[in-house]
XYZ file of C-alpha atoms in Angstrom:
559
model
C 116.437 83.554 -180.717
C 113.883 86.226 -179.938
C 115.083 89.120 -177.829
C 111.839 88.996 -175.850
C 110.570 86.361 -173.420
C 106.990 85.470 -172.582
C 106.534 85.170 -168.824
C 104.336 82.351 -167.496
C 101.671 82.351 -166.316
C 100.365 84.738 -168.967
C 97.185 85.162 -166.904
C 98.195 84.843 -163.247
C 95.545 83.949 -160.710
C 92.186 82.215 -160.981
C 91.876 82.102 -164.789
C 91.381 78.410 -165.665
C 90.266 76.474 -168.762
C 91.669 78.852 -171.396
C 90.363 78.923 -174.950
C 91.893 81.054 -177.687
C 91.318 82.138 -181.282
C 93.157 84.334 -183.778
C 91.504 86.890 -186.050
C 94.057 88.459 -188.365
C 96.725 90.088 -186.209
C 94.690 89.838 -183.012
C 94.410 87.070 -180.429
C 91.454 86.611 -178.099
C 91.432 84.431 -174.997
C 88.679 83.510 -172.552
C 88.622 81.522 -169.311
C 86.215 80.001 -166.834
C 84.752 82.198 -164.108
C 82.543 79.766 -162.142
C 80.273 81.781 -159.794
C 81.935 85.141 -160.448
C 79.898 87.811 -162.235
C 80.288 89.259 -164.805
C 81.475 85.949 -166.196
C 83.813 84.592 -168.864
C 86.490 87.322 -168.985
C 87.772 88.192 -172.469
C 91.380 89.170 -173.136
C 93.123 90.607 -176.196
C 96.768 90.381 -177.264
C 98.969 91.256 -180.213
C 102.001 89.206 -179.166
C 100.701 86.283 -177.021
C 102.758 87.666 -174.126
C 100.756 90.678 -172.954
C 97.028 90.354 -172.403
C 94.535 93.113 -171.699
C 91.021 92.423 -170.518
C 88.461 93.971 -172.869
C 85.197 92.688 -171.460
C 83.044 89.827 -170.211
C 80.856 87.540 -172.314
C 78.058 86.929 -169.813
C 76.701 89.845 -167.801
C 73.474 91.000 -166.181
C 72.957 93.185 -169.270
C 72.642 90.180 -171.602
C 70.412 88.224 -169.272
C 72.981 85.989 -167.615
C 71.589 83.968 -164.685
C 73.718 82.534 -161.877
C 73.584 81.977 -158.146
C 76.240 82.315 -155.475
C 76.506 79.183 -153.397
C 79.576 76.943 -153.408
C 81.883 79.183 -155.503
C 82.454 76.053 -157.630
C 79.226 76.222 -159.629
C 78.317 78.617 -162.410
C 80.115 78.567 -165.758
C 83.231 76.585 -166.589
C 85.278 75.483 -169.611
C 84.070 77.935 -172.273
C 85.310 77.762 -175.857
C 85.684 80.700 -178.269
C 85.699 80.497 -182.071
C 85.403 83.024 -184.917
C 83.711 82.529 -188.273
C 82.803 85.031 -190.982
C 82.662 88.130 -188.816
C 81.069 86.552 -185.736
C 82.597 85.387 -182.459
C 80.957 82.382 -180.789
C 81.347 81.232 -177.189
C 79.807 77.942 -176.100
C 79.641 77.048 -172.418
C 77.814 75.142 -169.696
C 75.946 77.015 -166.944
C 75.694 74.757 -163.907
C 73.368 77.225 -162.198
C 70.781 76.386 -164.849
C 72.001 73.013 -166.008
C 72.541 73.437 -169.722
C 74.834 74.511 -172.534
C 74.418 77.867 -174.251
C 76.006 80.021 -176.943
C 76.576 83.770 -176.939
C 77.660 85.695 -180.034
C 79.213 89.063 -180.847
C 80.708 90.893 -183.807
C 83.008 92.791 -181.422
C 84.693 90.617 -178.772
C 84.599 93.558 -176.358
C 80.812 93.339 -176.587
C 77.959 93.645 -176.476
C 77.357 89.902 -176.527
C 73.983 88.386 -177.360
C 71.636 86.911 -174.827
C 72.448 83.239 -174.199
C 71.016 80.887 -176.829
C 70.108 77.885 -174.671
C 70.942 74.513 -176.255
C 68.517 71.943 -174.786
C 69.605 69.245 -177.260
C 73.354 69.571 -176.551
C 74.454 67.404 -173.599
C 77.887 67.118 -172.048
C 80.396 69.521 -170.573
C 83.303 71.388 -172.179
C 81.615 71.578 -175.583
C 83.490 73.258 -178.432
C 82.559 74.504 -181.918
C 84.468 73.664 -185.091
C 83.960 75.377 -188.470
C 85.181 73.280 -191.391
C 86.557 74.546 -194.695
C 83.109 74.175 -196.300
C 81.597 76.423 -193.573
C 79.764 73.536 -191.938
C 79.725 73.767 -188.155
C 80.195 70.894 -185.712
C 80.040 70.441 -181.954
C 82.416 68.180 -180.049
C 81.444 67.424 -176.483
C 81.673 64.827 -173.724
C 79.501 62.030 -172.401
C 79.002 58.281 -172.416
C 80.109 56.805 -175.731
C 80.458 53.355 -177.298
C 83.972 52.455 -178.430
C 84.726 50.222 -181.454
C 84.715 47.142 -179.193
C 81.166 47.935 -178.103
C 82.115 49.044 -174.618
C 80.375 52.015 -172.993
C 82.700 54.539 -171.401
C 83.339 58.237 -170.991
C 84.580 59.903 -174.141
C 84.090 62.423 -176.927
C 81.296 62.689 -179.493
C 80.813 64.895 -182.556
C 77.714 66.076 -184.411
C 76.879 68.620 -187.080
C 75.374 71.840 -185.741
C 73.034 74.408 -187.294
C 74.758 77.640 -186.315
C 71.869 79.765 -187.598
C 69.165 78.052 -185.550
C 71.368 76.805 -182.693
C 70.408 73.130 -182.871
C 72.019 69.798 -183.694
C 71.712 68.210 -187.147
C 71.891 64.573 -188.202
C 73.293 61.789 -186.071
C 75.721 61.843 -183.196
C 79.050 60.069 -183.743
C 81.264 58.729 -180.972
C 84.822 59.536 -182.067
C 87.310 58.808 -179.249
C 87.729 57.847 -175.633
C 91.171 58.836 -174.288
C 94.853 58.003 -174.492
C 95.281 56.142 -171.209
C 92.997 53.131 -170.767
C 90.142 54.111 -168.439
C 91.628 57.563 -167.853
C 89.216 59.681 -165.805
C 87.549 62.760 -167.230
C 88.242 62.800 -170.974
C 87.066 66.352 -171.639
C 87.917 69.791 -173.071
C 87.788 68.628 -176.720
C 88.839 70.904 -179.584
C 88.961 70.057 -183.281
C 91.521 71.372 -185.785
C 92.135 70.629 -189.455
C 95.655 70.340 -190.827
C 97.275 68.564 -193.792
C 94.248 66.460 -194.606
C 93.573 65.325 -191.038
C 91.085 66.287 -188.367
C 93.000 66.574 -185.110
C 91.251 66.130 -181.769
C 92.847 67.684 -178.689
C 91.489 66.711 -175.278
C 92.317 66.951 -171.589
C 92.231 63.777 -169.525
C 93.174 62.462 -166.105
C 91.141 65.009 -164.152
C 91.981 68.656 -163.682
C 94.379 68.130 -160.779
C 97.716 66.322 -160.401
C 97.088 63.690 -163.113
C 95.928 66.199 -165.708
C 97.288 65.814 -169.246
C 96.844 66.887 -172.880
C 96.327 64.162 -175.489
C 95.821 64.035 -179.253
C 94.104 61.846 -181.844
C 93.407 62.233 -185.561
C 91.201 61.023 -188.390
C 90.803 61.557 -192.129
C 87.024 61.672 -191.630
C 85.491 63.936 -189.020
C 83.004 61.265 -187.876
C 85.306 58.207 -187.832
C 86.897 56.724 -184.732
C 90.108 58.697 -184.145
C 93.631 57.266 -184.122
C 95.557 58.016 -180.911
C 98.900 59.781 -181.032
C 101.488 57.120 -180.085
C 103.362 59.794 -178.112
C 100.396 60.617 -175.836
C 100.135 62.461 -173.588
C 101.679 65.347 -175.476
C 101.909 67.436 -172.303
C 101.673 66.644 -168.595
C 103.548 67.382 -165.361
C 102.205 64.456 -163.339
C 105.539 62.579 -163.634
C 107.404 65.431 -161.910
C 105.850 64.654 -158.533
C 103.674 66.617 -156.144
C 106.204 69.279 -155.176
C 107.100 70.488 -158.675
C 106.368 74.246 -158.737
C 104.057 74.006 -161.789
C 101.415 71.271 -161.594
C 97.982 70.246 -162.897
C 98.941 70.929 -166.532
C 96.149 70.243 -169.018
C 93.022 71.579 -170.760
C 94.695 73.178 -173.776
C 93.737 75.080 -176.920
C 95.879 76.105 -179.915
C 96.253 78.736 -182.625
C 98.296 78.930 -185.801
C 100.168 82.132 -186.612
C 100.472 83.687 -190.047
C 103.999 82.326 -190.408
C 102.819 78.751 -189.823
C 104.066 78.467 -186.251
C 101.729 77.246 -183.495
C 101.208 78.086 -179.839
C 99.050 76.456 -177.175
C 97.526 77.805 -173.995
C 96.710 75.539 -171.097
C 95.849 75.628 -167.425
C 98.320 74.845 -164.667
C 98.759 75.660 -160.983
C 101.613 77.156 -159.008
C 102.334 74.979 -155.985
C 102.911 76.751 -152.669
C 104.544 74.789 -149.889
C 104.716 71.493 -151.735
C 100.994 70.787 -152.000
C 98.758 73.857 -151.926
C 97.265 75.657 -154.886
C 95.963 78.903 -153.382
C 96.111 80.706 -156.721
C 93.939 78.084 -158.350
C 94.377 77.066 -161.974
C 96.047 79.743 -164.078
C 96.706 80.209 -167.809
C 100.089 79.314 -169.312
C 101.487 79.125 -172.843
C 103.972 77.012 -174.780
C 105.223 76.656 -178.344
C 103.975 73.783 -180.536
C 105.785 72.287 -183.498
C 104.737 69.460 -185.817
C 106.724 66.344 -186.667
C 105.575 63.349 -188.744
C 101.962 64.399 -188.567
C 101.741 65.001 -184.811
C 102.162 68.058 -182.540
C 105.128 68.472 -180.190
C 104.234 70.598 -177.159
C 107.107 72.591 -175.611
C 109.690 71.114 -177.996
C 113.037 70.358 -176.423
C 111.863 70.232 -172.814
C 108.366 68.749 -172.941
C 107.209 70.844 -170.013
C 105.667 74.219 -169.273
C 108.475 76.662 -168.543
C 108.507 79.917 -166.574
C 109.642 81.747 -169.713
C 109.620 80.965 -173.440
C 110.908 82.956 -176.423
C 108.299 85.259 -177.926
C 107.172 84.673 -181.501
C 109.507 86.508 -183.866
C 106.692 87.263 -186.292
C 104.579 89.125 -183.715
C 105.102 92.749 -182.633
C 106.085 93.024 -178.965
C 103.109 94.973 -177.584
C 103.074 95.559 -173.823
C 100.122 97.293 -172.206
C 100.447 99.973 -169.517
C 100.568 98.472 -166.038
C 97.504 99.073 -163.917
C 97.750 101.268 -160.869
C 97.754 98.959 -157.821
C 95.470 101.431 -156.046
C 91.817 101.818 -157.036
C 90.394 105.097 -155.690
C 86.919 104.337 -157.079
C 86.894 107.616 -158.973
C 85.163 106.169 -162.043
C 81.394 105.762 -162.334
C 81.913 102.091 -163.170
C 83.935 99.434 -161.438
C 87.129 98.389 -163.154
C 86.905 94.995 -164.924
C 89.269 93.627 -162.284
C 86.352 93.621 -159.843
C 83.678 90.918 -159.867
C 80.737 89.884 -157.734
C 80.012 86.521 -156.170
C 76.929 85.572 -158.163
C 74.828 87.894 -160.310
C 74.141 91.096 -158.314
C 70.366 91.007 -158.641
C 69.784 93.202 -155.594
C 70.640 96.887 -155.521
C 73.400 96.651 -152.943
C 76.363 98.521 -154.427
C 77.265 101.816 -156.051
C 80.315 103.956 -156.741
C 79.695 107.425 -155.339
C 81.806 110.259 -153.892
C 85.023 108.411 -154.810
C 84.042 105.417 -152.733
C 82.581 101.960 -153.228
C 79.481 101.673 -151.075
C 78.067 98.287 -150.090
C 74.719 97.755 -148.415
C 74.565 95.382 -145.458
C 72.526 92.573 -147.000
C 70.993 89.895 -144.757
C 73.115 87.077 -146.144
C 75.947 85.986 -143.864
C 79.186 85.014 -145.545
C 79.570 81.886 -143.435
C 76.122 80.498 -144.236
C 76.039 76.752 -144.770
C 76.537 75.806 -148.407
C 73.763 74.087 -150.306
C 74.428 70.943 -152.278
C 75.324 71.937 -155.828
C 73.046 70.573 -158.547
C 74.981 68.471 -161.026
C 74.148 67.097 -164.417
C 75.361 67.862 -167.885
C 72.115 67.047 -169.638
C 69.146 69.348 -170.235
C 67.156 70.194 -167.119
C 64.339 72.528 -166.298
C 66.098 75.845 -165.585
C 66.263 76.694 -161.895
C 66.569 80.450 -161.766
C 68.604 81.746 -158.822
C 66.667 83.621 -156.125
C 66.775 87.375 -156.640
C 66.819 88.230 -152.920
C 69.759 86.086 -151.833
C 72.815 88.042 -152.937
C 76.054 88.345 -151.019
C 77.381 91.908 -150.738
C 80.907 91.009 -151.795
C 83.160 92.644 -154.403
C 86.238 90.596 -155.256
C 89.395 90.447 -157.305
C 91.668 87.474 -157.942
C 94.827 86.784 -155.959
C 97.569 86.867 -158.598
C 100.787 86.634 -156.578
C 102.209 84.133 -154.103
C 102.892 87.109 -151.813
C 101.083 90.443 -151.737
C 99.744 93.318 -149.635
C 96.082 94.343 -149.733
C 94.824 97.508 -148.038
C 91.487 99.266 -147.836
C 90.071 102.234 -145.938
C 86.609 101.690 -144.455
C 84.037 104.202 -143.253
C 81.304 102.320 -141.388
C 79.212 102.585 -138.237
C 77.990 99.044 -137.533
C 74.740 98.287 -135.749
C 73.381 95.047 -134.258
C 74.853 92.109 -136.196
C 76.340 94.143 -139.028
C 79.912 93.632 -140.194
C 82.031 94.968 -143.031
C 85.644 94.817 -144.019
C 88.258 92.906 -145.966
C 87.840 89.271 -147.029
C 90.035 86.640 -148.678
C 88.228 83.477 -149.697
C 88.295 80.266 -151.654
C 85.485 77.831 -152.235
C 83.177 76.301 -149.687
C 83.287 78.841 -146.876
C 87.048 78.827 -146.601
C 87.889 82.442 -145.779
C 89.667 84.949 -143.573
C 87.929 88.225 -142.691
C 89.263 91.402 -141.111
C 86.101 93.191 -140.084
C 84.519 95.992 -138.112
C 81.558 95.101 -135.874
C 79.600 96.306 -132.839
C 78.646 94.430 -129.698
C 76.818 95.951 -126.703
C 77.470 99.464 -127.961
C 81.212 98.938 -128.412
C 82.913 98.759 -131.808
C 85.619 96.173 -132.439
C 87.975 95.152 -135.207
C 88.562 91.432 -135.374
C 90.241 88.764 -137.510
C 88.174 85.651 -138.235
C 88.752 82.307 -139.944
C 85.916 80.330 -141.510
C 86.584 76.754 -142.590
C 84.340 74.070 -144.022
C 85.048 70.373 -143.801
C 83.434 67.646 -145.864
C 84.500 64.244 -147.087
C 82.335 64.695 -150.161
C 82.329 67.238 -152.999
C 79.445 69.753 -153.076
C 77.659 68.013 -155.964
C 77.408 64.677 -154.079
C 73.841 63.772 -152.947
C 75.019 63.330 -149.348
C 77.049 66.529 -149.168
C 76.583 67.941 -145.664
C 79.501 70.229 -144.773
C 80.491 71.365 -141.302
C 81.383 75.045 -141.064
C 83.548 76.336 -138.215
C 84.204 79.954 -137.195
C 87.350 80.882 -135.275
C 88.079 84.369 -133.971
C 91.835 84.964 -134.000
C 91.904 88.334 -132.279
C 89.932 91.520 -131.638
C 90.589 95.021 -130.340
C 88.177 97.814 -129.353
C 87.723 100.537 -131.952
C 86.739 104.067 -131.024
C 84.911 104.830 -134.247
C 85.901 106.787 -137.315
C 87.565 105.528 -140.459
C 89.657 102.394 -140.179
C 92.428 101.139 -142.453
C 92.526 97.357 -142.830
C 95.524 95.564 -144.270
C 96.337 91.966 -145.145
C 99.973 90.967 -145.724
C 100.414 87.563 -147.360
C 103.781 85.851 -147.670
C 103.194 82.432 -149.143
C 100.920 80.730 -146.624
C 101.443 83.279 -143.836
C 98.591 85.788 -143.539
C 99.092 88.764 -141.185
C 96.364 91.284 -140.304
C 96.952 94.965 -139.565
C 94.649 97.773 -138.476
C 95.020 101.519 -137.911
C 93.689 105.014 -138.458
C 95.932 105.444 -141.510
C 98.593 103.466 -143.373
C 101.407 105.181 -141.483
C 100.028 104.033 -138.123
C 99.122 100.384 -138.580
C 99.376 97.896 -135.748
C 99.586 94.131 -136.026
C 96.313 92.550 -134.948
C 97.171 88.916 -135.661
C 100.137 87.185 -137.295
C 100.465 83.800 -138.896
C 97.017 82.796 -140.036
C 97.704 79.669 -142.097
C 96.637 79.985 -145.737
C 96.479 76.205 -146.000
C 93.287 76.362 -143.946
C 91.445 78.294 -146.645
C 92.888 76.255 -149.486
C 90.794 73.113 -149.761
C 92.344 70.158 -151.526
C 89.807 67.546 -150.440
C 87.179 68.911 -152.830
C 89.670 69.633 -155.592
C 91.271 72.824 -156.748
C 88.530 73.964 -159.102
C 88.738 77.639 -158.192
C 91.316 80.054 -156.849
C 91.583 82.568 -154.054
C 89.834 85.926 -154.369
C 89.913 88.903 -152.041
C 88.102 92.174 -151.643
C 85.438 93.985 -149.649
C 82.162 92.907 -148.066
C 79.249 94.041 -145.908
C 76.624 91.947 -144.141
C 73.766 92.281 -141.672
C 74.190 88.576 -140.814
C 70.555 87.559 -140.976
C 68.872 90.912 -140.322
C 67.301 93.436 -142.658
C 69.313 96.650 -142.822
C 69.579 99.908 -144.740
C 73.061 100.590 -143.417
C 76.024 100.621 -145.761
C 79.818 100.538 -145.663
C 81.947 102.916 -147.731
C 85.386 101.841 -148.987
C 87.543 104.825 -149.930
C 90.137 102.821 -151.849
C 91.580 99.349 -152.305
C 95.259 98.647 -152.986
C 96.614 95.313 -154.181
C 100.393 95.140 -154.531
C 102.235 91.971 -155.529
C 105.465 91.163 -153.693
C 108.230 88.940 -155.013
C 108.288 85.809 -152.830
C 111.473 84.994 -150.965
C 113.095 81.589 -150.802
C 111.923 78.347 -152.344
C 108.233 78.964 -151.730
C 107.096 75.944 -153.737
C 108.823 73.411 -151.487
C 107.062 71.544 -148.692
C 106.267 73.555 -145.578
C 107.601 72.585 -142.164
């Protein structure tokens, strides 16, 4: 047995829908980013255990377009493949309503401008390069099964990789393992031992999620289902199992013939809540009698697995938990909510400075456009940015601290924010009312019986002020301590003199399950003029994020 263990999740925090490829001795992995910008983070590894971010595939520099609205829109379920010196990423952009491909010869970038694919419908599309160099796309949509019945499923078609267009006829190749299973998606094709193998996710991306397999001797024939399907799922473990939502996988073969798969899953906090969102995990894959065995011996995603003996154990230096903003550029850890079209941020004098933009962070969410077919692109408005800089929550428990220099006027606020989708957020902010400055803790929650892409989506947003204290001006240190679902807010002139402002804000209130756990919690810094025009700005001297080992059985149901 290997002397080293891979720790799951390999990408903790809001890194869902992983896709992976191997090029020689190097492994590259990408994930969804939804409405975060830059988008589609790219990671590199030598050993499948340690992953270092090397870039983003879609950025303002290569013409990426995306709005900030529901947090659940944007780009999701990308797929990465490599062929003859070129990396290809195919993805759907829900802000514009169509699939696209970006390419690069260096996965760290630069990546090409998006090649829009108006003739490629469906979500979760993936590229496959056959042994004869022909390229194919597998994607999702309405198909016709061999009995003539229309249903959701997977189709395949040849693709002209030079001109970025489909060739020939479309072929419906499979539906799913479970009869009428919802959401057959995330297809990937592989070739092994004379068969084409089709891997898909099905059952939806929440509790019933699963990985299934089918195969065919001919790429365009109807595929034969694996009799052992699903090959991986945790739905039979119940709702309180600490790792849930397992599905949406991709695989690579190592030089020694062994296989590994990455997949998304969620850590459960308190028996039901997925604050961290969908994260990236890994398991070993073996082959028996022509079919893959995921996580052989246990059949489930484990917290640790033995590292591959054939790969060199290659850890990367741990990042400093404190960012002093001493570099001219923001670290890749930091992302914006939506493309930062407006000039509202800069790193200067060892501080991150954010302009108070008019947009309020509790503004009512617009209905999200939905449709996987080609549509006339709807470019996001350039004057509707949110002055927010975020990073992903990666631990069940953590401390986050920032030092703010800000003199608020009128309706202006700035401070620390932790948020999930759909206006579910806590803020610890500095504001001014009637000439007096205050620090306050606020909860914003949004309720809706419908998801944001439903035609009748009309959410109700509620603001609750937990507590406030007068502030006499000058720099203020803001701190958030999270222990599972308990969120405590501290304030002071420095970290040695912090006082508790409010204890026990319930993290369940900013973790929406009714609309699904598509995204995960992010936290960071913000500034807003809350509807007014302003030239004022807030300066953040540093930001510290420090994970804390959770105590007790944090995954069990809360009282």
